[in-house]
Amino acid sequence: MDDQPTKTDAELKLLMKACWNKYQLSGDITHLIEAVRAAPFFGERELASEIARLLNSLKPVV
């Protein structure tokens, strides 16, 4: 996560909207994980990592 370039507020807003739309269409939580990993969480990167980890654990193994 630390290697991601910093996104502007406008870029984050577009990404969040896209992730949410993709999730609503597919029900695939991978899109929620992408959104969580990109969200700044007020500088609390560990929070984003933990939420992404928990969501990832809900994904069915294929």
mmCIF file with all atom_site columns, N, CA and C in Angstrom:
data_model
loop_
_atom_site.group_PDB
_atom_site.id
_atom_site.type_symbol
_atom_site.label_atom_id
_atom_site.label_alt_id
_atom_site.label_comp_id
_atom_site.label_asym_id
_atom_site.label_entity_id
_atom_site.label_seq_id
_atom_site.pdbx_PDB_ins_code
_atom_site.Cartn_x
_atom_site.Cartn_y
_atom_site.Cartn_z
_atom_site.occupancy
_atom_site.B_iso_or_equiv
_atom_site.pdbx_formal_charge
_atom_site.auth_seq_id
_atom_site.auth_comp_id
_atom_site.auth_asym_id
_atom_site.auth_atom_id
_atom_site.pdbx_PDB_model_num
ATOM 1   N N  . MET A 1 1  ? 0.809   -1.190  0.000   1.00 0.00 ? 1  MET A N  1
ATOM 2   C CA . MET A 1 1  ? 0.000   0.000   0.000   1.00 0.00 ? 1  MET A CA 1
ATOM 3   C C  . MET A 1 1  ? 0.854   1.257   0.000   1.00 0.00 ? 1  MET A C  1
ATOM 4   N N  . ASP A 1 2  ? 1.998   1.208   0.577   1.00 0.00 ? 2  ASP A N  1
ATOM 5   C CA . ASP A 1 2  ? 2.840   2.388   0.654   1.00 0.00 ? 2  ASP A CA 1
ATOM 6   C C  . ASP A 1 2  ? 3.395   2.806   -0.692  1.00 0.00 ? 2  ASP A C  1
ATOM 7   N N  . ASP A 1 3  ? 3.397   1.901   -1.672  1.00 0.00 ? 3  ASP A N  1
ATOM 8   C CA . ASP A 1 3  ? 3.949   2.236   -2.974  1.00 0.00 ? 3  ASP A CA 1
ATOM 9   C C  . ASP A 1 3  ? 2.934   2.914   -3.889  1.00 0.00 ? 3  ASP A C  1
ATOM 10  N N  . GLN A 1 4  ? 1.701   3.105   -3.417  1.00 0.00 ? 4  GLN A N  1
ATOM 11  C CA . GLN A 1 4  ? 0.687   3.762   -4.233  1.00 0.00 ? 4  GLN A CA 1
ATOM 12  C C  . GLN A 1 4  ? 0.931   5.265   -4.248  1.00 0.00 ? 4  GLN A C  1
ATOM 13  N N  . PRO A 1 5  ? 0.852   5.876   -5.439  1.00 0.00 ? 5  PRO A N  1
ATOM 14  C CA . PRO A 1 5  ? 0.987   7.335   -5.486  1.00 0.00 ? 5  PRO A CA 1
ATOM 15  C C  . PRO A 1 5  ? -0.205  7.995   -4.801  1.00 0.00 ? 5  PRO A C  1
ATOM 16  N N  . THR A 1 6  ? 0.030   9.165   -4.229  1.00 0.00 ? 6  THR A N  1
ATOM 17  C CA . THR A 1 6  ? -1.038  9.901   -3.564  1.00 0.00 ? 6  THR A CA 1
ATOM 18  C C  . THR A 1 6  ? -2.025  10.393  -4.610  1.00 0.00 ? 6  THR A C  1
ATOM 19  N N  . LYS A 1 7  ? -3.296  10.153  -4.363  1.00 0.00 ? 7  LYS A N  1
ATOM 20  C CA . LYS A 1 7  ? -4.344  10.580  -5.287  1.00 0.00 ? 7  LYS A CA 1
ATOM 21  C C  . LYS A 1 7  ? -4.968  11.874  -4.786  1.00 0.00 ? 7  LYS A C  1
ATOM 22  N N  . THR A 1 8  ? -5.411  12.696  -5.725  1.00 0.00 ? 8  THR A N  1
ATOM 23  C CA . THR A 1 8  ? -6.119  13.916  -5.351  1.00 0.00 ? 8  THR A CA 1
ATOM 24  C C  . THR A 1 8  ? -7.513  13.542  -4.857  1.00 0.00 ? 8  THR A C  1
ATOM 25  N N  . ASP A 1 9  ? -8.169  14.481  -4.199  1.00 0.00 ? 9  ASP A N  1
ATOM 26  C CA . ASP A 1 9  ? -9.537  14.235  -3.736  1.00 0.00 ? 9  ASP A CA 1
ATOM 27  C C  . ASP A 1 9  ? -10.456 13.880  -4.904  1.00 0.00 ? 9  ASP A C  1
ATOM 28  N N  . ALA A 1 10 ? -10.289 14.572  -6.018  1.00 0.00 ? 10 ALA A N  1
ATOM 29  C CA . ALA A 1 10 ? -11.130 14.306  -7.193  1.00 0.00 ? 10 ALA A CA 1
ATOM 30  C C  . ALA A 1 10 ? -10.887 12.891  -7.723  1.00 0.00 ? 10 ALA A C  1
ATOM 31  N N  . GLU A 1 11 ? -9.621  12.470  -7.759  1.00 0.00 ? 11 GLU A N  1
ATOM 32  C CA . GLU A 1 11 ? -9.296  11.116  -8.224  1.00 0.00 ? 11 GLU A CA 1
ATOM 33  C C  . GLU A 1 11 ? -9.874  10.062  -7.279  1.00 0.00 ? 11 GLU A C  1
ATOM 34  N N  . LEU A 1 12 ? -9.758  10.315  -5.975  1.00 0.00 ? 12 LEU A N  1
ATOM 35  C CA . LEU A 1 12 ? -10.313 9.381   -4.996  1.00 0.00 ? 12 LEU A CA 1
ATOM 36  C C  . LEU A 1 12 ? -11.830 9.285   -5.117  1.00 0.00 ? 12 LEU A C  1
ATOM 37  N N  . LYS A 1 13 ? -12.462 10.421  -5.322  1.00 0.00 ? 13 LYS A N  1
ATOM 38  C CA . LYS A 1 13 ? -13.919 10.434  -5.467  1.00 0.00 ? 13 LYS A CA 1
ATOM 39  C C  . LYS A 1 13 ? -14.341 9.587   -6.669  1.00 0.00 ? 13 LYS A C  1
ATOM 40  N N  . LEU A 1 14 ? -13.649 9.746   -7.789  1.00 0.00 ? 14 LEU A N  1
ATOM 41  C CA . LEU A 1 14 ? -13.955 8.954   -8.989  1.00 0.00 ? 14 LEU A CA 1
ATOM 42  C C  . LEU A 1 14 ? -13.706 7.465   -8.750  1.00 0.00 ? 14 LEU A C  1
ATOM 43  N N  . LEU A 1 15 ? -12.592 7.160   -8.079  1.00 0.00 ? 15 LEU A N  1
ATOM 44  C CA . LEU A 1 15 ? -12.269 5.764   -7.801  1.00 0.00 ? 15 LEU A CA 1
ATOM 45  C C  . LEU A 1 15 ? -13.319 5.140   -6.887  1.00 0.00 ? 15 LEU A C  1
ATOM 46  N N  . MET A 1 16 ? -13.707 5.857   -5.834  1.00 0.00 ? 16 MET A N  1
ATOM 47  C CA . MET A 1 16 ? -14.714 5.331   -4.905  1.00 0.00 ? 16 MET A CA 1
ATOM 48  C C  . MET A 1 16 ? -16.041 5.083   -5.620  1.00 0.00 ? 16 MET A C  1
ATOM 49  N N  . LYS A 1 17 ? -16.434 6.011   -6.470  1.00 0.00 ? 17 LYS A N  1
ATOM 50  C CA . LYS A 1 17 ? -17.685 5.858   -7.225  1.00 0.00 ? 17 LYS A CA 1
ATOM 51  C C  . LYS A 1 17 ? -17.601 4.643   -8.147  1.00 0.00 ? 17 LYS A C  1
ATOM 52  N N  . ALA A 1 18 ? -16.460 4.496   -8.829  1.00 0.00 ? 18 ALA A N  1
ATOM 53  C CA . ALA A 1 18 ? -16.282 3.366   -9.742  1.00 0.00 ? 18 ALA A CA 1
ATOM 54  C C  . ALA A 1 18 ? -16.296 2.041   -8.980  1.00 0.00 ? 18 ALA A C  1
ATOM 55  N N  . CYS A 1 19 ? -15.588 1.992   -7.862  1.00 0.00 ? 19 CYS A N  1
ATOM 56  C CA . CYS A 1 19 ? -15.555 0.762   -7.064  1.00 0.00 ? 19 CYS A CA 1
ATOM 57  C C  . CYS A 1 19 ? -16.948 0.408   -6.559  1.00 0.00 ? 19 CYS A C  1
ATOM 58  N N  . TRP A 1 20 ? -17.672 1.416   -6.082  1.00 0.00 ? 20 TRP A N  1
ATOM 59  C CA . TRP A 1 20 ? -19.018 1.176   -5.561  1.00 0.00 ? 20 TRP A CA 1
ATOM 60  C C  . TRP A 1 20 ? -19.951 0.687   -6.671  1.00 0.00 ? 20 TRP A C  1
ATOM 61  N N  . ASN A 1 21 ? -19.877 1.326   -7.833  1.00 0.00 ? 21 ASN A N  1
ATOM 62  C CA . ASN A 1 21 ? -20.718 0.909   -8.964  1.00 0.00 ? 21 ASN A CA 1
ATOM 63  C C  . ASN A 1 21 ? -20.409 -0.524  -9.382  1.00 0.00 ? 21 ASN A C  1
ATOM 64  N N  . LYS A 1 22 ? -19.117 -0.857  -9.453  1.00 0.00 ? 22 LYS A N  1
ATOM 65  C CA . LYS A 1 22 ? -18.718 -2.217  -9.832  1.00 0.00 ? 22 LYS A CA 1
ATOM 66  C C  . LYS A 1 22 ? -19.224 -3.224  -8.804  1.00 0.00 ? 22 LYS A C  1
ATOM 67  N N  . TYR A 1 23 ? -19.113 -2.868  -7.523  1.00 0.00 ? 23 TYR A N  1
ATOM 68  C CA . TYR A 1 23 ? -19.599 -3.765  -6.472  1.00 0.00 ? 23 TYR A CA 1
ATOM 69  C C  . TYR A 1 23 ? -21.111 -3.963  -6.573  1.00 0.00 ? 23 TYR A C  1
ATOM 70  N N  . GLN A 1 24 ? -21.833 -2.873  -6.776  1.00 0.00 ? 24 GLN A N  1
ATOM 71  C CA . GLN A 1 24 ? -23.292 -2.973  -6.867  1.00 0.00 ? 24 GLN A CA 1
ATOM 72  C C  . GLN A 1 24 ? -23.728 -3.848  -8.040  1.00 0.00 ? 24 GLN A C  1
ATOM 73  N N  . LEU A 1 25 ? -23.008 -3.767  -9.142  1.00 0.00 ? 25 LEU A N  1
ATOM 74  C CA . LEU A 1 25 ? -23.349 -4.570  -10.321 1.00 0.00 ? 25 LEU A CA 1
ATOM 75  C C  . LEU A 1 25 ? -22.989 -6.043  -10.151 1.00 0.00 ? 25 LEU A C  1
ATOM 76  N N  . SER A 1 26 ? -21.860 -6.296  -9.489  1.00 0.00 ? 26 SER A N  1
ATOM 77  C CA . SER A 1 26 ? -21.339 -7.662  -9.442  1.00 0.00 ? 26 SER A CA 1
ATOM 78  C C  . SER A 1 26 ? -21.497 -8.358  -8.091  1.00 0.00 ? 26 SER A C  1
ATOM 79  N N  . GLY A 1 27 ? -21.558 -7.580  -7.010  1.00 0.00 ? 27 GLY A N  1
ATOM 80  C CA . GLY A 1 27 ? -21.566 -8.178  -5.679  1.00 0.00 ? 27 GLY A CA 1
ATOM 81  C C  . GLY A 1 27 ? -20.205 -8.710  -5.263  1.00 0.00 ? 27 GLY A C  1
ATOM 82  N N  . ASP A 1 28 ? -19.196 -8.441  -6.068  1.00 0.00 ? 28 ASP A N  1
ATOM 83  C CA . ASP A 1 28 ? -17.831 -8.921  -5.820  1.00 0.00 ? 28 ASP A CA 1
ATOM 84  C C  . ASP A 1 28 ? -17.133 -7.986  -4.832  1.00 0.00 ? 28 ASP A C  1
ATOM 85  N N  . ILE A 1 29 ? -16.795 -8.505  -3.644  1.00 0.00 ? 29 ILE A N  1
ATOM 86  C CA . ILE A 1 29 ? -16.187 -7.635  -2.627  1.00 0.00 ? 29 ILE A CA 1
ATOM 87  C C  . ILE A 1 29 ? -14.769 -7.200  -2.976  1.00 0.00 ? 29 ILE A C  1
ATOM 88  N N  . THR A 1 30 ? -14.203 -7.746  -4.034  1.00 0.00 ? 30 THR A N  1
ATOM 89  C CA . THR A 1 30 ? -12.892 -7.285  -4.493  1.00 0.00 ? 30 THR A CA 1
ATOM 90  C C  . THR A 1 30 ? -12.924 -5.779  -4.761  1.00 0.00 ? 30 THR A C  1
ATOM 91  N N  . HIS A 1 31 ? -14.041 -5.284  -5.241  1.00 0.00 ? 31 HIS A N  1
ATOM 92  C CA . HIS A 1 31 ? -14.164 -3.855  -5.530  1.00 0.00 ? 31 HIS A CA 1
ATOM 93  C C  . HIS A 1 31 ? -14.199 -3.030  -4.246  1.00 0.00 ? 31 HIS A C  1
ATOM 94  N N  . LEU A 1 32 ? -14.804 -3.573  -3.188  1.00 0.00 ? 32 LEU A N  1
ATOM 95  C CA . LEU A 1 32 ? -14.779 -2.886  -1.896  1.00 0.00 ? 32 LEU A CA 1
ATOM 96  C C  . LEU A 1 32 ? -13.369 -2.879  -1.324  1.00 0.00 ? 32 LEU A C  1
ATOM 97  N N  . ILE A 1 33 ? -12.653 -3.980  -1.491  1.00 0.00 ? 33 ILE A N  1
ATOM 98  C CA . ILE A 1 33 ? -11.271 -4.071  -1.012  1.00 0.00 ? 33 ILE A CA 1
ATOM 99  C C  . ILE A 1 33 ? -10.408 -3.038  -1.717  1.00 0.00 ? 33 ILE A C  1
ATOM 100 N N  . GLU A 1 34 ? -10.595 -2.891  -3.020  1.00 0.00 ? 34 GLU A N  1
ATOM 101 C CA . GLU A 1 34 ? -9.849  -1.881  -3.783  1.00 0.00 ? 34 GLU A CA 1
ATOM 102 C C  . GLU A 1 34 ? -10.119 -0.484  -3.230  1.00 0.00 ? 34 GLU A C  1
ATOM 103 N N  . ALA A 1 35 ? -11.373 -0.194  -2.934  1.00 0.00 ? 35 ALA A N  1
ATOM 104 C CA . ALA A 1 35 ? -11.734 1.121   -2.394  1.00 0.00 ? 35 ALA A CA 1
ATOM 105 C C  . ALA A 1 35 ? -11.106 1.346   -1.026  1.00 0.00 ? 35 ALA A C  1
ATOM 106 N N  . VAL A 1 36 ? -11.171 0.339   -0.174  1.00 0.00 ? 36 VAL A N  1
ATOM 107 C CA . VAL A 1 36 ? -10.599 0.464   1.173   1.00 0.00 ? 36 VAL A CA 1
ATOM 108 C C  . VAL A 1 36 ? -9.096  0.700   1.102   1.00 0.00 ? 36 VAL A C  1
ATOM 109 N N  . ARG A 1 37 ? -8.422  -0.037  0.252   1.00 0.00 ? 37 ARG A N  1
ATOM 110 C CA . ARG A 1 37 ? -6.961  0.115   0.136   1.00 0.00 ? 37 ARG A CA 1
ATOM 111 C C  . ARG A 1 37 ? -6.571  1.497   -0.371  1.00 0.00 ? 37 ARG A C  1
ATOM 112 N N  . ALA A 1 38 ? -7.424  2.111   -1.174  1.00 0.00 ? 38 ALA A N  1
ATOM 113 C CA . ALA A 1 38 ? -7.121  3.436   -1.729  1.00 0.00 ? 38 ALA A CA 1
ATOM 114 C C  . ALA A 1 38 ? -7.523  4.569   -0.792  1.00 0.00 ? 38 ALA A C  1
ATOM 115 N N  . ALA A 1 39 ? -8.432  4.289   0.141   1.00 0.00 ? 39 ALA A N  1
ATOM 116 C CA . ALA A 1 39 ? -8.940  5.341   1.035   1.00 0.00 ? 39 ALA A CA 1
ATOM 117 C C  . ALA A 1 39 ? -7.849  5.795   2.007   1.00 0.00 ? 39 ALA A C  1
ATOM 118 N N  . PRO A 1 40 ? -7.749  7.100   2.244   1.00 0.00 ? 40 PRO A N  1
ATOM 119 C CA . PRO A 1 40 ? -6.681  7.606   3.106   1.00 0.00 ? 40 PRO A CA 1
ATOM 120 C C  . PRO A 1 40 ? -6.888  7.341   4.600   1.00 0.00 ? 40 PRO A C  1
ATOM 121 N N  . PHE A 1 41 ? -8.114  7.203   5.072   1.00 0.00 ? 41 PHE A N  1
ATOM 122 C CA . PHE A 1 41 ? -8.402  6.976   6.489   1.00 0.00 ? 41 PHE A CA 1
ATOM 123 C C  . PHE A 1 41 ? -7.605  7.908   7.397   1.00 0.00 ? 41 PHE A C  1
ATOM 124 N N  . PHE A 1 42 ? -7.529  9.153   6.994   1.00 0.00 ? 42 PHE A N  1
ATOM 125 C CA . PHE A 1 42 ? -6.867  10.190  7.791   1.00 0.00 ? 42 PHE A CA 1
ATOM 126 C C  . PHE A 1 42 ? -5.461  9.786   8.219   1.00 0.00 ? 42 PHE A C  1
ATOM 127 N N  . GLY A 1 43 ? -4.750  9.157   7.311   1.00 0.00 ? 43 GLY A N  1
ATOM 128 C CA . GLY A 1 43 ? -3.363  8.783   7.566   1.00 0.00 ? 43 GLY A CA 1
ATOM 129 C C  . GLY A 1 43 ? -3.190  7.474   8.321   1.00 0.00 ? 43 GLY A C  1
ATOM 130 N N  . GLU A 1 44 ? -4.267  6.805   8.653   1.00 0.00 ? 44 GLU A N  1
ATOM 131 C CA . GLU A 1 44 ? -4.190  5.541   9.396   1.00 0.00 ? 44 GLU A CA 1
ATOM 132 C C  . GLU A 1 44 ? -4.144  4.368   8.421   1.00 0.00 ? 44 GLU A C  1
ATOM 133 N N  . ARG A 1 45 ? -2.981  4.152   7.818   1.00 0.00 ? 45 ARG A N  1
ATOM 134 C CA . ARG A 1 45 ? -2.823  3.095   6.818   1.00 0.00 ? 45 ARG A CA 1
ATOM 135 C C  . ARG A 1 45 ? -3.079  1.708   7.401   1.00 0.00 ? 45 ARG A C  1
ATOM 136 N N  . GLU A 1 46 ? -2.740  1.515   8.674   1.00 0.00 ? 46 GLU A N  1
ATOM 137 C CA . GLU A 1 46 ? -2.971  0.208   9.293   1.00 0.00 ? 46 GLU A CA 1
ATOM 138 C C  . GLU A 1 46 ? -4.468  -0.109  9.357   1.00 0.00 ? 46 GLU A C  1
ATOM 139 N N  . LEU A 1 47 ? -5.286  0.914   9.541   1.00 0.00 ? 47 LEU A N  1
ATOM 140 C CA . LEU A 1 47 ? -6.737  0.728   9.554   1.00 0.00 ? 47 LEU A CA 1
ATOM 141 C C  . LEU A 1 47 ? -7.208  0.211   8.198   1.00 0.00 ? 47 LEU A C  1
ATOM 142 N N  . ALA A 1 48 ? -6.750  0.834   7.135   1.00 0.00 ? 48 ALA A N  1
ATOM 143 C CA . ALA A 1 48 ? -7.114  0.401   5.783   1.00 0.00 ? 48 ALA A CA 1
ATOM 144 C C  . ALA A 1 48 ? -6.646  -1.027  5.531   1.00 0.00 ? 48 ALA A C  1
ATOM 145 N N  . SER A 1 49 ? -5.429  -1.336  5.949   1.00 0.00 ? 49 SER A N  1
ATOM 146 C CA . SER A 1 49 ? -4.893  -2.684  5.748   1.00 0.00 ? 49 SER A CA 1
ATOM 147 C C  . SER A 1 49 ? -5.720  -3.730  6.483   1.00 0.00 ? 49 SER A C  1
ATOM 148 N N  . GLU A 1 50 ? -6.119  -3.414  7.716   1.00 0.00 ? 50 GLU A N  1
ATOM 149 C CA . GLU A 1 50 ? -6.894  -4.372  8.507   1.00 0.00 ? 50 GLU A CA 1
ATOM 150 C C  . GLU A 1 50 ? -8.288  -4.583  7.923   1.00 0.00 ? 50 GLU A C  1
ATOM 151 N N  . ILE A 1 51 ? -8.944  -3.507  7.515   1.00 0.00 ? 51 ILE A N  1
ATOM 152 C CA . ILE A 1 51 ? -10.270 -3.641  6.907   1.00 0.00 ? 51 ILE A CA 1
ATOM 153 C C  . ILE A 1 51 ? -10.171 -4.452  5.616   1.00 0.00 ? 51 ILE A C  1
ATOM 154 N N  . ALA A 1 52 ? -9.166  -4.162  4.796   1.00 0.00 ? 52 ALA A N  1
ATOM 155 C CA . ALA A 1 52 ? -8.974  -4.911  3.550   1.00 0.00 ? 52 ALA A CA 1
ATOM 156 C C  . ALA A 1 52 ? -8.706  -6.383  3.848   1.00 0.00 ? 52 ALA A C  1
ATOM 157 N N  . ARG A 1 53 ? -7.909  -6.652  4.881   1.00 0.00 ? 53 ARG A N  1
ATOM 158 C CA . ARG A 1 53 ? -7.607  -8.035  5.247   1.00 0.00 ? 53 ARG A CA 1
ATOM 159 C C  . ARG A 1 53 ? -8.888  -8.776  5.668   1.00 0.00 ? 53 ARG A C  1
ATOM 160 N N  . LEU A 1 54 ? -9.702  -8.119  6.473   1.00 0.00 ? 54 LEU A N  1
ATOM 161 C CA . LEU A 1 54 ? -10.952 -8.741  6.924   1.00 0.00 ? 54 LEU A CA 1
ATOM 162 C C  . LEU A 1 54 ? -11.917 -8.983  5.764   1.00 0.00 ? 54 LEU A C  1
ATOM 163 N N  . LEU A 1 55 ? -12.038 -8.009  4.885   1.00 0.00 ? 55 LEU A N  1
ATOM 164 C CA . LEU A 1 55 ? -12.897 -8.196  3.711   1.00 0.00 ? 55 LEU A CA 1
ATOM 165 C C  . LEU A 1 55 ? -12.375 -9.333  2.838   1.00 0.00 ? 55 LEU A C  1
ATOM 166 N N  . ASN A 1 56 ? -11.064 -9.361  2.681   1.00 0.00 ? 56 ASN A N  1
ATOM 167 C CA . ASN A 1 56 ? -10.450 -10.395 1.850   1.00 0.00 ? 56 ASN A CA 1
ATOM 168 C C  . ASN A 1 56 ? -10.724 -11.786 2.419   1.00 0.00 ? 56 ASN A C  1
ATOM 169 N N  . SER A 1 57 ? -10.798 -11.892 3.741   1.00 0.00 ? 57 SER A N  1
ATOM 170 C CA . SER A 1 57 ? -11.064 -13.192 4.362   1.00 0.00 ? 57 SER A CA 1
ATOM 171 C C  . SER A 1 57 ? -12.492 -13.672 4.090   1.00 0.00 ? 57 SER A C  1
ATOM 172 N N  . LEU A 1 58 ? -13.367 -12.765 3.678   1.00 0.00 ? 58 LEU A N  1
ATOM 173 C CA . LEU A 1 58 ? -14.748 -13.127 3.357   1.00 0.00 ? 58 LEU A CA 1
ATOM 174 C C  . LEU A 1 58 ? -14.904 -13.666 1.942   1.00 0.00 ? 58 LEU A C  1
ATOM 175 N N  . LYS A 1 59 ? -13.890 -13.429 1.104   1.00 0.00 ? 59 LYS A N  1
ATOM 176 C CA . LYS A 1 59 ? -13.974 -13.882 -0.283  1.00 0.00 ? 59 LYS A CA 1
ATOM 177 C C  . LYS A 1 59 ? -13.948 -15.402 -0.338  1.00 0.00 ? 59 LYS A C  1
ATOM 178 N N  . PRO A 1 60 ? -14.832 -15.989 -1.120  1.00 0.00 ? 60 PRO A N  1
ATOM 179 C CA . PRO A 1 60 ? -14.805 -17.452 -1.257  1.00 0.00 ? 60 PRO A CA 1
ATOM 180 C C  . PRO A 1 60 ? -13.553 -17.894 -2.005  1.00 0.00 ? 60 PRO A C  1
ATOM 181 N N  . VAL A 1 61 ? -12.994 -19.005 -1.583  1.00 0.00 ? 61 VAL A N  1
ATOM 182 C CA . VAL A 1 61 ? -11.821 -19.568 -2.255  1.00 0.00 ? 61 VAL A CA 1
ATOM 183 C C  . VAL A 1 61 ? -12.313 -20.295 -3.496  1.00 0.00 ? 61 VAL A C  1
ATOM 184 N N  . VAL A 1 62 ? -11.716 -19.937 -4.632  1.00 0.00 ? 62 VAL A N  1
ATOM 185 C CA . VAL A 1 62 ? -12.143 -20.532 -5.904  1.00 0.00 ? 62 VAL A CA 1
ATOM 186 C C  . VAL A 1 62 ? -11.140 -21.564 -6.348  1.00 0.00 ? 62 VAL A C  1
#
